[in-house]
PDB file of C-alpha atoms and ligand atoms in Angstrom:
ATOM      1  CA  MET A   1      -9.288  -5.581 -11.274  1.00  0.00           C
ATOM      2  CA  ALA A   2     -11.397  -8.918 -11.119  1.00  0.00           C
ATOM      3  CA  LEU A   3     -10.960 -10.565  -7.394  1.00  0.00           C
ATOM      4  CA  ALA A   4     -10.093 -14.226  -7.331  1.00  0.00           C
ATOM      5  CA  GLU A   5     -12.460 -15.452  -5.021  1.00  0.00           C
ATOM      6  CA  ALA A   6     -11.325 -17.360  -1.883  1.00  0.00           C
ATOM      7  CA  ASP A   7     -13.149 -19.398   0.546  1.00  0.00           C
ATOM      8  CA  TYR A   8     -13.498 -17.023   4.178  1.00  0.00           C
ATOM      9  CA  ILE A   9     -13.578 -13.795   5.244  1.00  0.00           C
ATOM     10  CA  TRP A  10     -12.884 -12.949   8.625  1.00  0.00           C
ATOM     11  CA  MET A  11     -15.502 -10.530   9.970  1.00  0.00           C
ATOM     12  CA  ASN A  12     -16.236  -9.144  13.316  1.00  0.00           C
ATOM     13  CA  GLY A  13     -14.465 -12.051  15.317  1.00  0.00           C
ATOM     14  CA  ALA A  14     -15.269 -15.329  12.703  1.00  0.00           C
ATOM     15  CA  LEU A  15     -14.718 -16.772   9.194  1.00  0.00           C
ATOM     16  CA  VAL A  16     -17.691 -16.123   7.333  1.00  0.00           C
ATOM     17  CA  PRO A  17     -18.078 -17.605   3.620  1.00  0.00           C
ATOM     18  CA  TRP A  18     -16.937 -15.197   0.927  1.00  0.00           C
ATOM     19  CA  HIS A  19     -20.466 -14.393  -0.042  1.00  0.00           C
ATOM     20  CA  GLU A  20     -21.711 -13.808   3.001  1.00  0.00           C
ATOM     21  CA  ALA A  21     -19.514 -10.798   4.166  1.00  0.00           C
ATOM     22  CA  LYS A  22     -22.064  -8.370   3.309  1.00  0.00           C
ATOM     23  CA  VAL A  23     -22.688  -4.689   4.829  1.00  0.00           C
ATOM     24  CA  HIS A  24     -26.412  -2.937   5.183  1.00  0.00           C
ATOM     25  CA  VAL A  25     -26.189  -0.061   2.165  1.00  0.00           C
ATOM     26  CA  LEU A  26     -27.012   2.567   5.180  1.00  0.00           C
ATOM     27  CA  SER A  27     -23.409   1.965   6.919  1.00  0.00           C
ATOM     28  CA  HIS A  28     -21.838   5.254   7.614  1.00  0.00           C
ATOM     29  CA  GLY A  29     -18.125   4.306   5.569  1.00  0.00           C
ATOM     30  CA  LEU A  30     -20.480   3.147   2.446  1.00  0.00           C
ATOM     31  CA  HIS A  31     -21.706   6.610   2.772  1.00  0.00           C
ATOM     32  CA  TYR A  32     -18.627   9.155   3.897  1.00  0.00           C
ATOM     33  CA  GLY A  33     -15.683   7.189   3.848  1.00  0.00           C
ATOM     34  CA  THR A  34     -14.565   6.764   7.539  1.00  0.00           C
ATOM     35  CA  GLY A  35     -12.650   3.687   7.023  1.00  0.00           C
ATOM     36  CA  VAL A  36      -9.093   2.599   7.667  1.00  0.00           C
ATOM     37  CA  PHE A  37      -7.637  -0.184   6.139  1.00  0.00           C
ATOM     38  CA  GLU A  38      -4.103  -1.672   5.289  1.00  0.00           C
ATOM     39  CA  GLY A  39      -2.812  -4.298   2.922  1.00  0.00           C
ATOM     40  CA  VAL A  40      -0.114  -7.132   3.080  1.00  0.00           C
ATOM     41  CA  ARG A  41       0.947  -9.631   0.976  1.00  0.00           C
ATOM     42  CA  ALA A  42       2.219 -13.498   2.170  1.00  0.00           C
ATOM     43  CA  TYR A  43       4.967 -14.602   0.198  1.00  0.00           C
ATOM     44  CA  SER A  44       5.645 -18.751  -0.614  1.00  0.00           C
ATOM     45  CA  THR A  45       8.618 -19.486   1.543  1.00  0.00           C
ATOM     46  CA  ALA A  46      10.825 -22.759   2.303  1.00  0.00           C
ATOM     47  CA  ASP A  47       8.783 -22.792   5.417  1.00  0.00           C
ATOM     48  CA  GLY A  48       5.280 -22.143   3.959  1.00  0.00           C
ATOM     49  CA  PRO A  49       3.286 -19.003   3.021  1.00  0.00           C
ATOM     50  CA  ALA A  50       4.907 -15.711   5.316  1.00  0.00           C
ATOM     51  CA  LEU A  51       2.768 -12.578   6.092  1.00  0.00           C
ATOM     52  CA  PHE A  52       5.498  -9.455   5.614  1.00  0.00           C
ATOM     53  CA  ARG A  53       6.072  -6.806   7.679  1.00  0.00           C
ATOM     54  CA  LEU A  54       2.621  -8.043   9.218  1.00  0.00           C
ATOM     55  CA  ASP A  55       3.370  -5.903  12.666  1.00  0.00           C
ATOM     56  CA  GLU A  56       4.346  -2.227  11.308  1.00  0.00           C
ATOM     57  CA  HIS A  57       1.014  -3.198   8.987  1.00  0.00           C
ATOM     58  CA  LEU A  58      -0.926  -3.639  12.197  1.00  0.00           C
ATOM     59  CA  ASP A  59       0.800  -0.886  13.965  1.00  0.00           C
ATOM     60  CA  ARG A  60       0.073   1.755  11.103  1.00  0.00           C
ATOM     61  CA  LEU A  61      -3.943   0.449  11.192  1.00  0.00           C
ATOM     62  CA  LEU A  62      -4.085   1.428  15.100  1.00  0.00           C
ATOM     63  CA  ARG A  63      -2.274   4.689  14.154  1.00  0.00           C
ATOM     64  CA  SER A  64      -4.727   5.445  10.956  1.00  0.00           C
ATOM     65  CA  ALA A  65      -7.617   4.552  13.525  1.00  0.00           C
ATOM     66  CA  LYS A  66      -6.263   6.687  15.782  1.00  0.00           C
ATOM     67  CA  MET A  67      -5.889  10.193  13.764  1.00  0.00           C
ATOM     68  CA  LEU A  68      -9.633   9.375  12.945  1.00  0.00           C
ATOM     69  CA  ARG A  69     -10.865   8.869  16.305  1.00  0.00           C
ATOM     70  CA  MET A  70     -12.101   5.605  15.580  1.00  0.00           C
ATOM     71  CA  THR A  71     -11.595   2.800  18.470  1.00  0.00           C
ATOM     72  CA  LEU A  72     -10.460  -0.790  16.966  1.00  0.00           C
ATOM     73  CA  PRO A  73     -12.929  -3.237  18.705  1.00  0.00           C
ATOM     74  CA  TYR A  74      -9.648  -5.624  18.767  1.00  0.00           C
ATOM     75  CA  ARG A  75      -6.065  -5.296  20.070  1.00  0.00           C
ATOM     76  CA  LYS A  76      -3.692  -5.884  18.165  1.00  0.00           C
ATOM     77  CA  ASP A  77      -2.098  -9.336  18.693  1.00  0.00           C
ATOM     78  CA  GLU A  78      -6.175 -10.308  18.371  1.00  0.00           C
ATOM     79  CA  LEU A  79      -5.536  -8.881  14.562  1.00  0.00           C
ATOM     80  CA  ARG A  80      -2.254 -10.966  14.349  1.00  0.00           C
ATOM     81  CA  ALA A  81      -4.059 -14.101  15.171  1.00  0.00           C
ATOM     82  CA  ALA A  82      -7.167 -13.225  12.892  1.00  0.00           C
ATOM     83  CA  THR A  83      -4.699 -12.783   9.815  1.00  0.00           C
ATOM     84  CA  VAL A  84      -2.527 -16.199  10.037  1.00  0.00           C
ATOM     85  CA  ASP A  85      -6.226 -17.597  10.751  1.00  0.00           C
ATOM     86  CA  LEU A  86      -7.613 -16.276   7.439  1.00  0.00           C
ATOM     87  CA  VAL A  87      -4.850 -17.469   5.280  1.00  0.00           C
ATOM     88  CA  ARG A  88      -4.211 -20.399   6.696  1.00  0.00           C
ATOM     89  CA  ALA A  89      -7.906 -21.450   6.084  1.00  0.00           C
ATOM     90  CA  ASN A  90      -8.394 -19.927   2.993  1.00  0.00           C
ATOM     91  CA  GLY A  91      -5.354 -22.192   2.052  1.00  0.00           C
ATOM     92  CA  HIS A  92      -2.975 -19.570   0.315  1.00  0.00           C
ATOM     93  CA  ARG A  93       0.794 -20.312  -0.554  1.00  0.00           C
ATOM     94  CA  SER A  94       0.524 -16.803  -1.491  1.00  0.00           C
ATOM     95  CA  CYS A  95      -2.058 -13.498  -0.792  1.00  0.00           C
ATOM     96  CA  TYR A  96      -2.516 -10.193  -0.373  1.00  0.00           C
ATOM     97  CA  VAL A  97      -4.778  -9.556   3.110  1.00  0.00           C
ATOM     98  CA  ARG A  98      -6.780  -6.598   3.008  1.00  0.00           C
ATOM     99  CA  HIS A  99      -8.036  -5.289   6.335  1.00  0.00           C
ATOM    100  CA  LEU A 100     -10.558  -2.785   6.940  1.00  0.00           C
ATOM    101  CA  ALA A 101     -12.098  -0.650   9.571  1.00  0.00           C
ATOM    102  CA  HIS A 102     -15.080   1.003   8.938  1.00  0.00           C
ATOM    103  CA  LEU A 103     -18.065   2.483  10.568  1.00  0.00           C
ATOM    104  CA  GLY A 104     -21.422   0.738  10.210  1.00  0.00           C
ATOM    105  CA  TYR A 105     -25.160   0.888  10.417  1.00  0.00           C
ATOM    106  CA  GLY A 106     -26.901   2.373  13.072  1.00  0.00           C
ATOM    107  CA  VAL A 107     -26.745   6.202  12.795  1.00  0.00           C
ATOM    108  CA  MET A 108     -26.734   8.336   9.901  1.00  0.00           C
ATOM    109  CA  GLY A 109     -25.822  12.064   8.704  1.00  0.00           C
ATOM    110  CA  VAL A 110     -21.893  13.100   9.077  1.00  0.00           C
ATOM    111  CA  ASP A 111     -21.204  13.246  12.484  1.00  0.00           C
ATOM    112  CA  PRO A 112     -20.279   9.355  13.346  1.00  0.00           C
ATOM    113  CA  SER A 113     -20.924   9.242  17.397  1.00  0.00           C
ATOM    114  CA  GLY A 114     -22.620   6.059  18.003  1.00  0.00           C
ATOM    115  CA  ALA A 115     -22.205   4.593  15.019  1.00  0.00           C
ATOM    116  CA  PRO A 116     -20.217   1.378  15.342  1.00  0.00           C
ATOM    117  CA  VAL A 117     -17.028   0.025  14.348  1.00  0.00           C
ATOM    118  CA  HIS A 118     -16.661  -3.111  11.964  1.00  0.00           C
ATOM    119  CA  MET A 119     -13.898  -5.215  11.313  1.00  0.00           C
ATOM    120  CA  SER A 120     -13.129  -7.161   8.808  1.00  0.00           C
ATOM    121  CA  ILE A 121      -9.893  -9.123   7.074  1.00  0.00           C
ATOM    122  CA  GLY A 122     -10.519 -10.571   3.101  1.00  0.00           C
ATOM    123  CA  SER A 123      -7.388 -12.466   1.297  1.00  0.00           C
ATOM    124  CA  TRP A 124      -7.457 -13.104  -2.161  1.00  0.00           C
ATOM    125  CA  GLU A 125      -4.563 -14.043  -4.900  1.00  0.00           C
ATOM    126  CA  TRP A 126      -3.015 -11.003  -6.163  1.00  0.00           C
ATOM    127  CA  GLY A 127      -0.567 -10.977  -9.190  1.00  0.00           C
ATOM    128  CA  ALA A 128       1.431  -8.278 -10.728  1.00  0.00           C
ATOM    129  CA  TYR A 129      -0.389  -4.420  -9.557  1.00  0.00           C
ATOM    130  CA  LEU A 130       1.048  -3.076 -12.289  1.00  0.00           C
ATOM    131  CA  GLY A 131       1.074  -3.291 -15.941  1.00  0.00           C
ATOM    132  CA  ASP A 132       4.427  -4.394 -17.124  1.00  0.00           C
ATOM    133  CA  ALA A 133       6.743  -4.425 -14.029  1.00  0.00           C
ATOM    134  CA  GLU A 134       9.446  -6.198 -15.833  1.00  0.00           C
ATOM    135  CA  HIS A 135      10.096  -4.015 -18.537  1.00  0.00           C
ATOM    136  CA  GLY A 136       8.848  -0.548 -15.994  1.00  0.00           C
ATOM    137  CA  VAL A 137       5.240   1.515 -16.539  1.00  0.00           C
ATOM    138  CA  ARG A 138       5.089   5.031 -17.814  1.00  0.00           C
ATOM    139  CA  LEU A 139       3.659   7.467 -15.721  1.00  0.00           C
ATOM    140  CA  MET A 140       1.996  10.976 -16.214  1.00  0.00           C
ATOM    141  CA  THR A 141       1.815  13.519 -13.839  1.00  0.00           C
ATOM    142  CA  SER A 142      -1.722  13.899 -12.563  1.00  0.00           C
ATOM    143  CA  SER A 143      -3.744  17.163 -12.576  1.00  0.00           C
ATOM    144  CA  TRP A 144      -5.153  16.260  -9.605  1.00  0.00           C
ATOM    145  CA  ARG A 145      -2.985  17.208  -6.822  1.00  0.00           C
ATOM    146  CA  ARG A 146      -2.441  14.793  -4.116  1.00  0.00           C
ATOM    147  CA  ASN A 147      -4.454  15.234  -0.738  1.00  0.00           C
ATOM    148  CA  ASP A 148      -3.337  18.013   1.045  1.00  0.00           C
ATOM    149  CA  PRO A 149      -1.633  17.232   5.178  1.00  0.00           C
ATOM    150  CA  ALA A 150      -4.039  20.518   6.118  1.00  0.00           C
ATOM    151  CA  VAL A 151      -7.277  18.892   4.629  1.00  0.00           C
ATOM    152  CA  VAL A 152      -7.212  15.514   5.686  1.00  0.00           C
ATOM    153  CA  PRO A 153      -4.739  13.407   7.412  1.00  0.00           C
ATOM    154  CA  THR A 154      -2.502  11.596   5.034  1.00  0.00           C
ATOM    155  CA  ALA A 155      -0.343   9.710   6.904  1.00  0.00           C
ATOM    156  CA  ALA A 156      -3.812   7.556   8.141  1.00  0.00           C
ATOM    157  CA  LYS A 157      -4.259   5.365   5.380  1.00  0.00           C
ATOM    158  CA  ALA A 158      -8.488   6.021   5.400  1.00  0.00           C
ATOM    159  CA  THR A 159     -10.754   4.897   2.978  1.00  0.00           C
ATOM    160  CA  GLY A 160     -12.528   8.317   2.462  1.00  0.00           C
ATOM    161  CA  PRO A 161      -8.911  10.160   0.570  1.00  0.00           C
ATOM    162  CA  TYR A 162      -8.786   7.384  -1.888  1.00  0.00           C
ATOM    163  CA  LEU A 163     -11.292   8.709  -4.195  1.00  0.00           C
ATOM    164  CA  ASN A 164      -8.082  11.038  -4.642  1.00  0.00           C
ATOM    165  CA  SER A 165      -6.136   8.481  -6.164  1.00  0.00           C
ATOM    166  CA  ALA A 166      -8.938   6.850  -7.999  1.00  0.00           C
ATOM    167  CA  LEU A 167      -9.521  10.121 -10.033  1.00  0.00           C
ATOM    168  CA  ALA A 168      -5.855  10.426 -10.475  1.00  0.00           C
ATOM    169  CA  LYS A 169      -6.058   6.646 -11.522  1.00  0.00           C
ATOM    170  CA  VAL A 170      -8.462   7.082 -14.037  1.00  0.00           C
ATOM    171  CA  GLU A 171      -7.346   9.921 -15.679  1.00  0.00           C
ATOM    172  CA  ALA A 172      -4.164   7.949 -16.216  1.00  0.00           C
ATOM    173  CA  ARG A 173      -5.517   4.914 -17.725  1.00  0.00           C
ATOM    174  CA  ASP A 174      -7.984   6.667 -20.378  1.00  0.00           C
ATOM    175  CA  ALA A 175      -4.789   9.014 -21.340  1.00  0.00           C
ATOM    176  CA  GLY A 176      -2.891   5.374 -22.219  1.00  0.00           C
ATOM    177  CA  PHE A 177      -0.669   5.834 -19.008  1.00  0.00           C
ATOM    178  CA  ASP A 178       0.204   2.838 -16.488  1.00  0.00           C
ATOM    179  CA  GLU A 179      -0.511   4.740 -13.676  1.00  0.00           C
ATOM    180  CA  ALA A 180      -0.087   8.575 -12.067  1.00  0.00           C
ATOM    181  CA  VAL A 181       1.910  10.467 -10.146  1.00  0.00           C
ATOM    182  CA  LEU A 182       0.746  13.200  -8.061  1.00  0.00           C
ATOM    183  CA  LEU A 183       2.238  15.827  -6.814  1.00  0.00           C
ATOM    184  CA  SER A 184       1.509  18.024  -3.978  1.00  0.00           C
ATOM    185  CA  THR A 185      -0.475  21.476  -3.699  1.00  0.00           C
ATOM    186  CA  ASP A 186       3.012  23.293  -3.487  1.00  0.00           C
ATOM    187  CA  GLY A 187       3.803  21.598  -6.284  1.00  0.00           C
ATOM    188  CA  TYR A 188       6.476  18.940  -5.089  1.00  0.00           C
ATOM    189  CA  VAL A 189       6.016  14.978  -6.089  1.00  0.00           C
ATOM    190  CA  SER A 190       4.351  13.261  -3.238  1.00  0.00           C
ATOM    191  CA  GLU A 191       3.339   9.876  -4.572  1.00  0.00           C
ATOM    192  CA  CYS A 192       1.226   7.325  -7.067  1.00  0.00           C
ATOM    193  CA  SER A 193      -2.475   6.494  -6.642  1.00  0.00           C
ATOM    194  CA  GLY A 194      -1.188   3.549  -4.899  1.00  0.00           C
ATOM    195  CA  GLU A 195       2.690   3.492  -4.623  1.00  0.00           C
ATOM    196  CA  ASN A 196       6.029   5.511  -3.287  1.00  0.00           C
ATOM    197  CA  VAL A 197       8.310   6.920  -5.536  1.00  0.00           C
ATOM    198  CA  PHE A 198      12.147   6.590  -5.983  1.00  0.00           C
ATOM    199  CA  VAL A 199      14.622   8.191  -7.810  1.00  0.00           C
ATOM    200  CA  LEU A 200      18.189   8.012  -8.260  1.00  0.00           C
ATOM    201  CA  ARG A 201      20.053  10.798  -8.738  1.00  0.00           C
ATOM    202  CA  GLY A 202      24.132   9.809  -9.556  1.00  0.00           C
ATOM    203  CA  ASP A 203      24.229   7.114  -6.848  1.00  0.00           C
ATOM    204  CA  VAL A 204      21.747   8.834  -4.323  1.00  0.00           C
ATOM    205  CA  LEU A 205      18.359   7.619  -3.606  1.00  0.00           C
ATOM    206  CA  CYS A 206      15.615   9.828  -3.072  1.00  0.00           C
ATOM    207  CA  THR A 207      12.026   9.472  -2.079  1.00  0.00           C
ATOM    208  CA  PRO A 208       9.674  12.418  -1.031  1.00  0.00           C
ATOM    209  CA  PRO A 209       9.057  12.607   2.669  1.00  0.00           C
ATOM    210  CA  SER A 210       5.297  12.358   4.002  1.00  0.00           C
ATOM    211  CA  SER A 211       4.992  15.994   4.408  1.00  0.00           C
ATOM    212  CA  ALA A 212       4.634  16.020   0.447  1.00  0.00           C
ATOM    213  CA  GLY A 213       1.245  14.064   1.294  1.00  0.00           C
ATOM    214  CA  ALA A 214       2.677  10.554   0.753  1.00  0.00           C
ATOM    215  CA  LEU A 215       1.690   7.526   3.126  1.00  0.00           C
ATOM    216  CA  GLU A 216       4.128   6.541   5.282  1.00  0.00           C
ATOM    217  CA  GLY A 217       4.869   3.187   3.098  1.00  0.00           C
ATOM    218  CA  ILE A 218       6.367   0.217   4.465  1.00  0.00           C
ATOM    219  CA  THR A 219       7.788  -1.167   1.325  1.00  0.00           C
ATOM    220  CA  GLN A 220       9.554   2.881   1.461  1.00  0.00           C
ATOM    221  CA  ASP A 221      10.731   1.650   4.540  1.00  0.00           C
ATOM    222  CA  THR A 222      11.810  -1.698   3.547  1.00  0.00           C
ATOM    223  CA  VAL A 223      13.941  -0.282   0.288  1.00  0.00           C
ATOM    224  CA  THR A 224      15.523   2.160   2.617  1.00  0.00           C
ATOM    225  CA  GLU A 225      16.681  -0.527   4.953  1.00  0.00           C
ATOM    226  CA  LEU A 226      17.674  -2.669   1.981  1.00  0.00           C
ATOM    227  CA  ALA A 227      19.756   0.022  -0.085  1.00  0.00           C
ATOM    228  CA  ALA A 228      21.342   1.048   3.243  1.00  0.00           C
ATOM    229  CA  ASP A 229      22.408  -2.648   3.666  1.00  0.00           C
ATOM    230  CA  LEU A 230      23.825  -2.279  -0.330  1.00  0.00           C
ATOM    231  CA  GLY A 231      25.570   0.536   0.808  1.00  0.00           C
ATOM    232  CA  ILE A 232      23.636   2.824  -0.786  1.00  0.00           C
ATOM    233  CA  THR A 233      22.650   6.418   0.194  1.00  0.00           C
ATOM    234  CA  VAL A 234      19.204   7.127   0.905  1.00  0.00           C
ATOM    235  CA  ARG A 235      17.301  10.579   1.330  1.00  0.00           C
ATOM    236  CA  ARG A 236      14.162  11.813   2.423  1.00  0.00           C
ATOM    237  CA  GLU A 237      13.544  14.857   0.004  1.00  0.00           C
ATOM    238  CA  ASN A 238      11.577  17.143  -2.142  1.00  0.00           C
ATOM    239  CA  LEU A 239      11.410  16.090  -5.394  1.00  0.00           C
ATOM    240  CA  LEU A 240      10.430  18.321  -8.468  1.00  0.00           C
ATOM    241  CA  ARG A 241       8.575  17.444 -11.540  1.00  0.00           C
ATOM    242  CA  SER A 242      11.745  18.264 -13.328  1.00  0.00           C
ATOM    243  CA  ASP A 243      13.573  15.662 -11.244  1.00  0.00           C
ATOM    244  CA  LEU A 244      11.769  12.872 -12.183  1.00  0.00           C
ATOM    245  CA  TYR A 245      12.156  13.480 -15.914  1.00  0.00           C
ATOM    246  CA  ALA A 246      16.278  13.927 -14.886  1.00  0.00           C
ATOM    247  CA  ALA A 247      16.235  10.956 -12.758  1.00  0.00           C
ATOM    248  CA  ASP A 248      19.036   8.492 -13.830  1.00  0.00           C
ATOM    249  CA  GLU A 249      16.630   5.490 -12.586  1.00  0.00           C
ATOM    250  CA  MET A 250      12.668   5.838 -11.453  1.00  0.00           C
ATOM    251  CA  PHE A 251      10.961   2.796  -9.472  1.00  0.00           C
ATOM    252  CA  LEU A 252       7.393   2.928  -7.154  1.00  0.00           C
ATOM    253  CA  CYS A 253       6.769   0.605  -4.626  1.00  0.00           C
ATOM    254  CA  GLY A 254       4.143  -0.405  -2.113  1.00  0.00           C
ATOM    255  CA  THR A 255       2.734  -3.664  -0.727  1.00  0.00           C
ATOM    256  CA  ALA A 256       0.578  -4.464  -4.271  1.00  0.00           C
ATOM    257  CA  ALA A 257       3.685  -3.158  -6.749  1.00  0.00           C
ATOM    258  CA  GLU A 258       6.385  -4.655  -4.965  1.00  0.00           C
ATOM    259  CA  VAL A 259       9.153  -2.799  -6.490  1.00  0.00           C
ATOM    260  CA  THR A 260       8.157  -1.524  -9.908  1.00  0.00           C
ATOM    261  CA  PRO A 261      10.557  -0.142 -12.365  1.00  0.00           C
ATOM    262  CA  VAL A 262       9.439   3.102 -14.030  1.00  0.00           C
ATOM    263  CA  ARG A 263      10.258   3.679 -17.721  1.00  0.00           C
ATOM    264  CA  SER A 264       9.120   6.678 -18.793  1.00  0.00           C
ATOM    265  CA  VAL A 265       7.225   9.954 -16.872  1.00  0.00           C
ATOM    266  CA  ASP A 266       5.099  12.502 -19.072  1.00  0.00           C
ATOM    267  CA  ASN A 267       6.366  10.541 -22.438  1.00  0.00           C
ATOM    268  CA  ARG A 268      10.201  10.969 -20.992  1.00  0.00           C
ATOM    269  CA  GLU A 269      12.206   8.255 -21.376  1.00  0.00           C
ATOM    270  CA  ILE A 270      14.224   7.267 -18.449  1.00  0.00           C
ATOM    271  CA  GLY A 271      15.189   3.899 -19.785  1.00  0.00           C
ATOM    272  CA  ALA A 272      14.829  -0.041 -19.219  1.00  0.00           C
ATOM    273  CA  PRO A 273      15.251  -1.296 -15.184  1.00  0.00           C
ATOM    274  CA  GLY A 274      18.428   0.039 -14.424  1.00  0.00           C
ATOM    275  CA  PRO A 275      20.899  -1.635 -12.278  1.00  0.00           C
ATOM    276  CA  VAL A 276      20.378   0.168  -9.085  1.00  0.00           C
ATOM    277  CA  THR A 277      16.734  -0.984  -9.514  1.00  0.00           C
ATOM    278  CA  GLY A 278      17.485  -4.343 -10.197  1.00  0.00           C
ATOM    279  CA  LYS A 279      19.635  -4.583  -7.225  1.00  0.00           C
ATOM    280  CA  ILE A 280      16.695  -3.407  -4.834  1.00  0.00           C
ATOM    281  CA  ARG A 281      14.459  -5.854  -6.511  1.00  0.00           C
ATOM    282  CA  ASP A 282      16.659  -8.401  -6.036  1.00  0.00           C
ATOM    283  CA  ALA A 283      17.196  -8.023  -2.484  1.00  0.00           C
ATOM    284  CA  PHE A 284      13.349  -7.442  -1.809  1.00  0.00           C
ATOM    285  CA  THR A 285      12.766 -10.535  -3.385  1.00  0.00           C
ATOM    286  CA  ALA A 286      15.262 -12.150  -0.827  1.00  0.00           C
ATOM    287  CA  ALA A 287      13.299 -10.882   1.753  1.00  0.00           C
ATOM    288  CA  VAL A 288      10.101 -11.483   1.571  1.00  0.00           C
ATOM    289  CA  THR A 289      10.505 -14.831   0.413  1.00  0.00           C
ATOM    290  CA  GLY A 290      12.879 -15.410   3.686  1.00  0.00           C
ATOM    291  CA  ALA A 291      15.722 -16.432   1.744  1.00  0.00           C
ATOM    292  CA  ASP A 292      18.058 -13.762   3.480  1.00  0.00           C
ATOM    293  CA  ALA A 293      18.360 -14.889   6.517  1.00  0.00           C
ATOM    294  CA  ARG A 294      19.079 -10.999   8.047  1.00  0.00           C
ATOM    295  CA  TYR A 295      15.115  -9.973   7.077  1.00  0.00           C
ATOM    296  CA  ARG A 296      13.556 -13.018   8.478  1.00  0.00           C
ATOM    297  CA  HIS A 297      12.211 -11.103  11.530  1.00  0.00           C
ATOM    298  CA  TRP A 298      10.017  -9.648   8.643  1.00  0.00           C
ATOM    299  CA  LEU A 299       7.853 -12.724   8.730  1.00  0.00           C
ATOM    300  CA  THR A 300       5.107 -14.063  10.569  1.00  0.00           C
ATOM    301  CA  PHE A 301       5.325 -17.556   9.510  1.00  0.00           C
ATOM    302  CA  VAL A 302       1.486 -19.115   8.723  1.00  0.00           C
TER     303      VAL A 302
HETATM  304  N1  PPE B 401       1.029   5.337  -1.347  1.00  0.00           N
HETATM  305  C1  PPE B 401      -0.187   4.985  -1.183  1.00  0.00           C
HETATM  306  C2  PPE B 401      -1.486   6.052  -1.713  1.00  0.00           C
HETATM  307  C3  PPE B 401      -0.791   3.812  -1.284  1.00  0.00           C
HETATM  308  O1  PPE B 401      -2.113   3.337  -1.202  1.00  0.00           O
HETATM  309  C4  PPE B 401       0.565   2.668  -0.835  1.00  0.00           C
HETATM  310  C5  PPE B 401      -0.118   1.040  -0.733  1.00  0.00           C
HETATM  311  C6  PPE B 401       1.596   3.185  -1.095  1.00  0.00           C
HETATM  312  C7  PPE B 401       1.757   4.461  -0.772  1.00  0.00           C
HETATM  313  C8  PPE B 401       2.960   2.048  -0.194  1.00  0.00           C
HETATM  314  O2  PPE B 401       2.575   1.665   0.992  1.00  0.00           O
HETATM  315  P1  PPE B 401       3.103   0.756   1.876  1.00  0.00           P
HETATM  316  O3  PPE B 401       1.965  -0.856   0.777  1.00  0.00           O
HETATM  317  O4  PPE B 401       2.802   0.341   2.717  1.00  0.00           O
HETATM  318  O5  PPE B 401       4.356   0.248   0.983  1.00  0.00           O
HETATM  319  N2  PPE B 401      -1.499   0.848  -1.475  1.00  0.00           N
HETATM  320  C9  PPE B 401      -1.702  -0.072  -0.800  1.00  0.00           C
HETATM  321  C10 PPE B 401      -3.245  -0.720  -1.829  1.00  0.00           C
HETATM  322  C11 PPE B 401      -3.480  -0.466  -3.292  1.00  0.00           C
HETATM  323  C12 PPE B 401      -5.165  -1.007  -4.313  1.00  0.00           C
HETATM  324  O6  PPE B 401      -5.133  -0.686  -5.272  1.00  0.00           O
HETATM  325  O7  PPE B 401      -5.896  -1.353  -3.121  1.00  0.00           O
HETATM  326  C13 PPE B 401      -1.459  -1.653  -1.072  1.00  0.00           C
HETATM  327  O8  PPE B 401      -0.204  -1.880  -2.349  1.00  0.00           O
HETATM  328  O9  PPE B 401      -1.162  -2.371  -0.815  1.00  0.00           O
END
């Protein structure tokens, strides 16, 4: 997706002009995928732009860094302030924000000891992430299996392991689908290349546990809470590929993708966005835009 350039990037403590936010080609993270990142959205609200669940995203960034034994040079409150400053400086009404901590220039070889940790925050305006978010997207089961928690810490949002997502995404696009759904090495549904999965079975919403290799999604958590408030039961349980084919409704969720209905999986039609998906989407919109006062504690105003 082409990038909509903004004015500034926050880099190692200062706002720098967009085109000056550069790194050395011998940066450790570029060679070995040694980095952790986050994606947060800011939405336009009646009280100006607000970042949605910024604190939870920063907490996950710190957890991811800990899993990789990276010591971040900034505290959470500093990162929170830097994020707000950047969104304000770029003058966005709504945007996507990308936090990245990567190992920089200074040592070579797999052993990361002694490599400096660099931090940056970028923001840009980002519309619909997946094809036809209104009418639903078409998925295919990837021939690639999801990263296994015994191979990499799948609960860490780390850069290197995203090669798995990129391979699956390219395969799905080449085959004419919008997105790939990946199975774990033992055959359970894990997640999509950049979203968690929800399936409606009867009147119960089911979503795979993180033990199936899925990221502990913040939107997945948001949907779980919104569903509970709507009186809908949510279960964390392993799903089979055939559970997707038999789903009454299905949707994906993630910061970039928000709540996106699924129209078909491997050419088995699930149907137009169903009523439960519609209710969750409406509740999500009301929460992120500040229209529903019950969820205003999730907003950090810019
Ligand atoms: N699984 C994966 C693999 C994933 O990348 C994301 C977010 C999620 C689940 C949902 O997590 P959360 O955003 O906390 O609800 N994917 C991010 C990056 C997408 C990209 O192309 O880059 C995102 O949505 O920000």
